[in-house]
PDB file of C-alpha atoms in Angstrom:
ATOM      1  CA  UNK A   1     -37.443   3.411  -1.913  1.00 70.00           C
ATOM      2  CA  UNK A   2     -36.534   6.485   0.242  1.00 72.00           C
ATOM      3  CA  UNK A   3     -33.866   6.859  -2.570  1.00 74.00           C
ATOM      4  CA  UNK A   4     -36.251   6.549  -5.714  1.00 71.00           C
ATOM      5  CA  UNK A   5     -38.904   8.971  -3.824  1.00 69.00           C
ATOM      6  CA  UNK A   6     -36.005  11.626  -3.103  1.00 68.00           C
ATOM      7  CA  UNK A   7     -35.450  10.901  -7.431  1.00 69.00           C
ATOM      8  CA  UNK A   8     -38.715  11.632  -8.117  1.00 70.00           C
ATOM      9  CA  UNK A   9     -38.708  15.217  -5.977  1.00 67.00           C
ATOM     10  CA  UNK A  10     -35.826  16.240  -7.761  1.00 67.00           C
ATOM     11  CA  UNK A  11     -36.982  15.433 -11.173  1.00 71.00           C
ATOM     12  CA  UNK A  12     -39.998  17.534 -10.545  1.00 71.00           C
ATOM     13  CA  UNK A  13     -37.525  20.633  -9.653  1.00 71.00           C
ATOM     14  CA  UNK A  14     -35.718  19.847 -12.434  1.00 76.00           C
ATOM     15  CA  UNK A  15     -38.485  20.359 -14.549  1.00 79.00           C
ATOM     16  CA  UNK A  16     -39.128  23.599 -14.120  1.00 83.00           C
ATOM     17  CA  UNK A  17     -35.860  25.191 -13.972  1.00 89.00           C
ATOM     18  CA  UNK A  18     -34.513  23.520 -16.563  1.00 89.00           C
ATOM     19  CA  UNK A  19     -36.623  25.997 -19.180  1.00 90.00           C
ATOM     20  CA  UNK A  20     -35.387  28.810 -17.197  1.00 91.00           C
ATOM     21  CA  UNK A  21     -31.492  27.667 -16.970  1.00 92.00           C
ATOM     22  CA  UNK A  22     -31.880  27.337 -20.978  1.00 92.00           C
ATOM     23  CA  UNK A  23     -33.294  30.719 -21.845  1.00 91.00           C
ATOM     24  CA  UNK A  24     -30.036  32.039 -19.644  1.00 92.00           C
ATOM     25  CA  UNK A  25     -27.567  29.831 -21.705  1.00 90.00           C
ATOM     26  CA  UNK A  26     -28.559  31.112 -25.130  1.00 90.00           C
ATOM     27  CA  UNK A  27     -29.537  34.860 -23.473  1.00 89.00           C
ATOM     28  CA  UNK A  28     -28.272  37.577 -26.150  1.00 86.00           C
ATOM     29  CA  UNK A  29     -26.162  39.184 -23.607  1.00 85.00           C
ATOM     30  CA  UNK A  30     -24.450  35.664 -22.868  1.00 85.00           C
ATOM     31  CA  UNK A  31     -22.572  35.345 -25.730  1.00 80.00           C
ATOM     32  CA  UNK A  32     -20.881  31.642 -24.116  1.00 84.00           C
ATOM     33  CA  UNK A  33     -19.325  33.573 -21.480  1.00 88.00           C
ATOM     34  CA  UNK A  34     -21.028  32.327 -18.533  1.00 91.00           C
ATOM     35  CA  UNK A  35     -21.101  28.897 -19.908  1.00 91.00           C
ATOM     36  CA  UNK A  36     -18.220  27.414 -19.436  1.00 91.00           C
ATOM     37  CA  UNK A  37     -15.236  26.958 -16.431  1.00 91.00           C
ATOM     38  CA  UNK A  38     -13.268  30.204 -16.556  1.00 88.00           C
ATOM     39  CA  UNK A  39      -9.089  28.394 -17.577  1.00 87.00           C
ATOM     40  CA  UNK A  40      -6.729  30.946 -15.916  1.00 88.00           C
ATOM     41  CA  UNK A  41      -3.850  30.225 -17.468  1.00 90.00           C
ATOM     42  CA  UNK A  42      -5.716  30.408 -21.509  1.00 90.00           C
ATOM     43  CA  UNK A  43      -7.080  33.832 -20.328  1.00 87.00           C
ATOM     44  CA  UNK A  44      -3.801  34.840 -18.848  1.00 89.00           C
ATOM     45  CA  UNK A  45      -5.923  35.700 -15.200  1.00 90.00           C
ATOM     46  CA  UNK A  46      -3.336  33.826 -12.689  1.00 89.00           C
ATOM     47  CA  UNK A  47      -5.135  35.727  -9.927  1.00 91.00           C
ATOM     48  CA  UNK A  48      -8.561  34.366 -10.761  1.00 89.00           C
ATOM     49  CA  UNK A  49      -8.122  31.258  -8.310  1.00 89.00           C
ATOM     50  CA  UNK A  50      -7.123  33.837  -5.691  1.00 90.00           C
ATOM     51  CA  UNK A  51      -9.652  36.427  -5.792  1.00 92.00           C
ATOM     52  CA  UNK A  52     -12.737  33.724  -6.521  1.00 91.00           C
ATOM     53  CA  UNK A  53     -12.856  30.763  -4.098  1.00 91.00           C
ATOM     54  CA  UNK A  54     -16.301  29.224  -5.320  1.00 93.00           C
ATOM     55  CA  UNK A  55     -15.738  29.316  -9.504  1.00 92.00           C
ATOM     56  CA  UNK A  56     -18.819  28.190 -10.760  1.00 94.00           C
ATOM     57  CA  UNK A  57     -20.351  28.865 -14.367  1.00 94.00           C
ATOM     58  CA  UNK A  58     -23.722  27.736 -16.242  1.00 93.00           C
ATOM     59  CA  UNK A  59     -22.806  24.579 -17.736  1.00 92.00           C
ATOM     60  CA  UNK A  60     -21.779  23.070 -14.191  1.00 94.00           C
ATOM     61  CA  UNK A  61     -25.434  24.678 -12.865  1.00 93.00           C
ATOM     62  CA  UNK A  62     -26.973  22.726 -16.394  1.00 92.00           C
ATOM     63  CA  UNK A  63     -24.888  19.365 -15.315  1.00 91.00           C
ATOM     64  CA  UNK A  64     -25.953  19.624 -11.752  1.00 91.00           C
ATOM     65  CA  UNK A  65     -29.307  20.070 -12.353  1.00 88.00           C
ATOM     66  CA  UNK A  66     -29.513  17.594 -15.364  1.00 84.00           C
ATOM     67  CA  UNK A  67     -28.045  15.057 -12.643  1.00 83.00           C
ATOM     68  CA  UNK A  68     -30.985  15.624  -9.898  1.00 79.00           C
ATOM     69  CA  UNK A  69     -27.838  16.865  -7.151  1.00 84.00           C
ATOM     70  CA  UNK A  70     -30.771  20.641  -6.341  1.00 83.00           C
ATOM     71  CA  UNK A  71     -33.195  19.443  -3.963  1.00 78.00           C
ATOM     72  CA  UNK A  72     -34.359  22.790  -3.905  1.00 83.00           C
ATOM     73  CA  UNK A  73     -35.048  25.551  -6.148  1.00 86.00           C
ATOM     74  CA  UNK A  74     -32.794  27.751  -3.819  1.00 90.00           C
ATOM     75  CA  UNK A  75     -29.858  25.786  -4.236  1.00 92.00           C
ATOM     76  CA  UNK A  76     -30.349  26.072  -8.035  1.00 92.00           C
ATOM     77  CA  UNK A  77     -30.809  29.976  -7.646  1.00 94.00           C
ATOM     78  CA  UNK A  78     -27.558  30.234  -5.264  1.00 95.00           C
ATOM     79  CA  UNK A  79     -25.416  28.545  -7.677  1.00 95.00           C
ATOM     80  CA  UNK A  80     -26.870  30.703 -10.616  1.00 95.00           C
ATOM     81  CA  UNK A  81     -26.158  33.703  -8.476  1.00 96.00           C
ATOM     82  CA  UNK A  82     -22.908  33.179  -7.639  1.00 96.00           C
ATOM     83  CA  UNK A  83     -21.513  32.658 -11.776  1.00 94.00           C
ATOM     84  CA  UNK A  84     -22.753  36.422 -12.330  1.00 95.00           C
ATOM     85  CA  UNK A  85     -21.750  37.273  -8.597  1.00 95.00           C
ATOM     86  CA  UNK A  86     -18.305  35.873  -9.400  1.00 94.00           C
ATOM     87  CA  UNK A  87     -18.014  37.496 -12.874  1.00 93.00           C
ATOM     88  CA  UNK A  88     -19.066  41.146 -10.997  1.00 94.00           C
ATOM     89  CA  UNK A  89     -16.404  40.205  -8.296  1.00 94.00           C
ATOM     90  CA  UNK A  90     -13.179  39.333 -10.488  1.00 93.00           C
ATOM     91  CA  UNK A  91     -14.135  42.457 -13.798  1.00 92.00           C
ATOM     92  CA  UNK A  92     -13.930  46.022 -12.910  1.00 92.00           C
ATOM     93  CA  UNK A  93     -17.083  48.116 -13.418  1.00 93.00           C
ATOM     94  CA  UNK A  94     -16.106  49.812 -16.654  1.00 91.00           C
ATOM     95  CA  UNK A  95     -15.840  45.924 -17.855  1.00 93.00           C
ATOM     96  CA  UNK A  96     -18.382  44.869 -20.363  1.00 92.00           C
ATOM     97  CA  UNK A  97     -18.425  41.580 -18.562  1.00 91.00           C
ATOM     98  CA  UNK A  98     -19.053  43.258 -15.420  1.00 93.00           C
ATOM     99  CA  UNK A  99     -22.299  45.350 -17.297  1.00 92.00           C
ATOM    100  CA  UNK A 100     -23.354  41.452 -18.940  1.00 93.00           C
ATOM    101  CA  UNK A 101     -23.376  39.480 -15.654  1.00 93.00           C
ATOM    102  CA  UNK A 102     -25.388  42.674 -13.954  1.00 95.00           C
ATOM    103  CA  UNK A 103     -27.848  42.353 -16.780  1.00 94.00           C
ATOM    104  CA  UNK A 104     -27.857  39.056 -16.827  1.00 94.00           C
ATOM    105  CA  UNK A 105     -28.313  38.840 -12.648  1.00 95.00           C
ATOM    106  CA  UNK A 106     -31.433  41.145 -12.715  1.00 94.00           C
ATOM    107  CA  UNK A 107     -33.174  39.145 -15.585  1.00 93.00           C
ATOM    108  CA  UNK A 108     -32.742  35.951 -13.789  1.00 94.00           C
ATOM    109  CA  UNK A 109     -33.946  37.189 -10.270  1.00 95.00           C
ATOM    110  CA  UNK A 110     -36.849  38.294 -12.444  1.00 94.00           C
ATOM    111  CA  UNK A 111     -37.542  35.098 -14.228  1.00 94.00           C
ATOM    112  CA  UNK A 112     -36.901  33.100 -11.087  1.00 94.00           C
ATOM    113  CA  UNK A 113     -39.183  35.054  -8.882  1.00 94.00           C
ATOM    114  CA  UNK A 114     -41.991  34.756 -12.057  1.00 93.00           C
ATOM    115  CA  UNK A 115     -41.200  30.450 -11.617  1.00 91.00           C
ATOM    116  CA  UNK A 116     -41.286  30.560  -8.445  1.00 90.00           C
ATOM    117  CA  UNK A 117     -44.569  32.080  -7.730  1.00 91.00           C
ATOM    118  CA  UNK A 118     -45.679  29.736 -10.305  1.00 88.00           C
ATOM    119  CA  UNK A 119     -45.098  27.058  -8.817  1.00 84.00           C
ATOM    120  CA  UNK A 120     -46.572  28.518  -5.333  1.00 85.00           C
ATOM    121  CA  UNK A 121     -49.704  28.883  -7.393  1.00 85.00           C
ATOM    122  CA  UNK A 122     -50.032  25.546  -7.986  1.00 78.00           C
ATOM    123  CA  UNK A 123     -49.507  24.286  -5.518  1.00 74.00           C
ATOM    124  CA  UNK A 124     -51.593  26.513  -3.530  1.00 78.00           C
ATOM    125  CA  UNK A 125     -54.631  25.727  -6.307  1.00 74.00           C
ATOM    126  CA  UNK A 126     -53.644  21.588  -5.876  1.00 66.00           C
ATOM    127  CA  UNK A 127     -54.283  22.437  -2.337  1.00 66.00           C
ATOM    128  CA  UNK A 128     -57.724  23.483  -3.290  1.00 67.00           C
ATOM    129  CA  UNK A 129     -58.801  20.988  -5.887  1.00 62.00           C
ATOM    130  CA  UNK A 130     -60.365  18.313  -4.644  1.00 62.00           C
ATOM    131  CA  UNK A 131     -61.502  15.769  -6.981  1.00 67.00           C
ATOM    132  CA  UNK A 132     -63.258  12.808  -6.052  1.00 66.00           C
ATOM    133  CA  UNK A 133     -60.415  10.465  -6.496  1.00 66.00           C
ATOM    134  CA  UNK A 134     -57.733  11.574  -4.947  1.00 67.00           C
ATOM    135  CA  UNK A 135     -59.495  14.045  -2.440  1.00 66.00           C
ATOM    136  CA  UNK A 136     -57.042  16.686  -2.805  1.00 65.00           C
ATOM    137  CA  UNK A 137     -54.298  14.074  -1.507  1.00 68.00           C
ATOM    138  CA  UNK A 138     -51.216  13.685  -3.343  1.00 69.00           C
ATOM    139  CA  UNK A 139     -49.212  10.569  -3.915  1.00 70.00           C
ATOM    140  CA  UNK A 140     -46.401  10.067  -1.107  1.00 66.00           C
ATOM    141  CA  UNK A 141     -43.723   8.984  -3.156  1.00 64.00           C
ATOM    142  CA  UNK A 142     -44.058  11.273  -7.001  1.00 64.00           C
ATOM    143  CA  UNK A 143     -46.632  14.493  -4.877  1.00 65.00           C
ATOM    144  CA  UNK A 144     -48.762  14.001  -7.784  1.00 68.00           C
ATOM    145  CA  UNK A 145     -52.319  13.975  -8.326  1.00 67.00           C
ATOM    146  CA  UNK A 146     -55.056  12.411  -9.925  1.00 66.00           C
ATOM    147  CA  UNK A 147     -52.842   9.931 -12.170  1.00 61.00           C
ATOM    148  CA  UNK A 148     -54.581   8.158 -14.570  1.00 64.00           C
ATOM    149  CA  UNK A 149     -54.606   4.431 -14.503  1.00 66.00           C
ATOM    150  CA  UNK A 150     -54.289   2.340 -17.525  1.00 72.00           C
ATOM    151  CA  UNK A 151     -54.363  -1.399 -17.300  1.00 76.00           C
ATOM    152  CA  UNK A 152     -51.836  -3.100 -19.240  1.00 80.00           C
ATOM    153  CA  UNK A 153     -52.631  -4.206 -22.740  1.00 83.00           C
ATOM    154  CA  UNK A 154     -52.593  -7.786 -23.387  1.00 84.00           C
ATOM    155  CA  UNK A 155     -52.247 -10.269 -26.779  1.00 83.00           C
ATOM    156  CA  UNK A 156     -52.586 -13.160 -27.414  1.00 84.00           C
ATOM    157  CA  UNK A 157     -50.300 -15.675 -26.696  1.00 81.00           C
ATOM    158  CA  UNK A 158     -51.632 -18.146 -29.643  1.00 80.00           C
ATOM    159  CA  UNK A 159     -50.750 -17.661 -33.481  1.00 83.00           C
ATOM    160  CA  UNK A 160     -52.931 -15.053 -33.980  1.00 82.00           C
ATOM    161  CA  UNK A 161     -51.361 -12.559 -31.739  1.00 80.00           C
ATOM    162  CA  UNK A 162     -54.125  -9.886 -31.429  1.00 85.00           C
ATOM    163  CA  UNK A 163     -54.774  -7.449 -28.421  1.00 86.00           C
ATOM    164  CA  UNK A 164     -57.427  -8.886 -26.038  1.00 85.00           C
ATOM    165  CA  UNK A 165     -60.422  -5.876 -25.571  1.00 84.00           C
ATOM    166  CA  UNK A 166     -60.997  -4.565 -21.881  1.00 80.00           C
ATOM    167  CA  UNK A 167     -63.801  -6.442 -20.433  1.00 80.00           C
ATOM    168  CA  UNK A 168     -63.726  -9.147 -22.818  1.00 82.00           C
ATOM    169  CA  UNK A 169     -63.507 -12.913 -22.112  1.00 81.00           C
ATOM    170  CA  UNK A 170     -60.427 -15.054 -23.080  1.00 75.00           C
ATOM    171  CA  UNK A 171     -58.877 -18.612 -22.407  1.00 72.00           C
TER     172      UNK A 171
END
């Protein structure tokens, strides 16, 4: 259970960072760069593997968080970081990649900081809400609210096969 619960956490985190990861991917200023593993030896950099000790790029970020491994949104935002950190790192300043990943950096701390606070928000107004049902508690294992129940729909198990109403009587 403690394993599902942790599943369901993640997914939520997932959910909203997954729009933002996108909108990096097919940024303008991208152009594919960030989106893949940097190959040393294709881009004739031996000394990449010397000067960066934590590659990472976009796509790993996109598989990681497709595969629920961020608990947090911080661990997300750390591994975003570091691509464009790298990328400033390993390219001298004149570089264009250099100028991309420092565009790139400053739009995603922006866009981050704009999700974050959302969520905060809504949190904060879940916090507030309190609906007769649910009381302003959440649900200990999903942390949602107010979920709407619907009973399962049943048929018929004779020849005719039809849904049974709600509330109606049947043999």
């Amino acid at each position: 259970i403690s394993t599902h619960v942790r599943s369901l956490r993640v997914a939520a985190t997932s959910r909203h960072l997954l729009p933002l990861l996108q909108r990096i991917l097919h940024h303008t200023h991208n152009r594919g760069i960030f989106n893949d593993k940097i190959d040393p030896i294709k881009l004739k950099i031996p000394d990449y593997l010397k000067i960066i000790r934590h590659p990472m790029d976009l796509g790993t970020v996109k598989q990681k968080l497709l595969a629920s491994l961020y608990k947090r949104d911080g661990e997300f935002a750390n591994d975003v970081r570091l691509v464009f950190a790298n990328a400033i790192r390993y390219n001298p300043p004149g570089h264009f990649v250099h100028g991309l990943a420092k565009q790139l950096a400053a739009g995603f701390e922006c866009e981050f900081t704009k999700v974050v606070a959302k969520r905060r928000a809504k949190r904060q107004q879940e916090r507030s809400h309190a609906c007769p049902l649910c009381q302003g508690h959440t649900c200990p294992l999903c942390g949602e609210k107010c979920l709407k129940f619907d009973p399962p729909v049943l048929h018929c198990a004779g020849s005719c096969s039809q849904t049974i109403r709600r509330s109606a009587v049947y043999y």
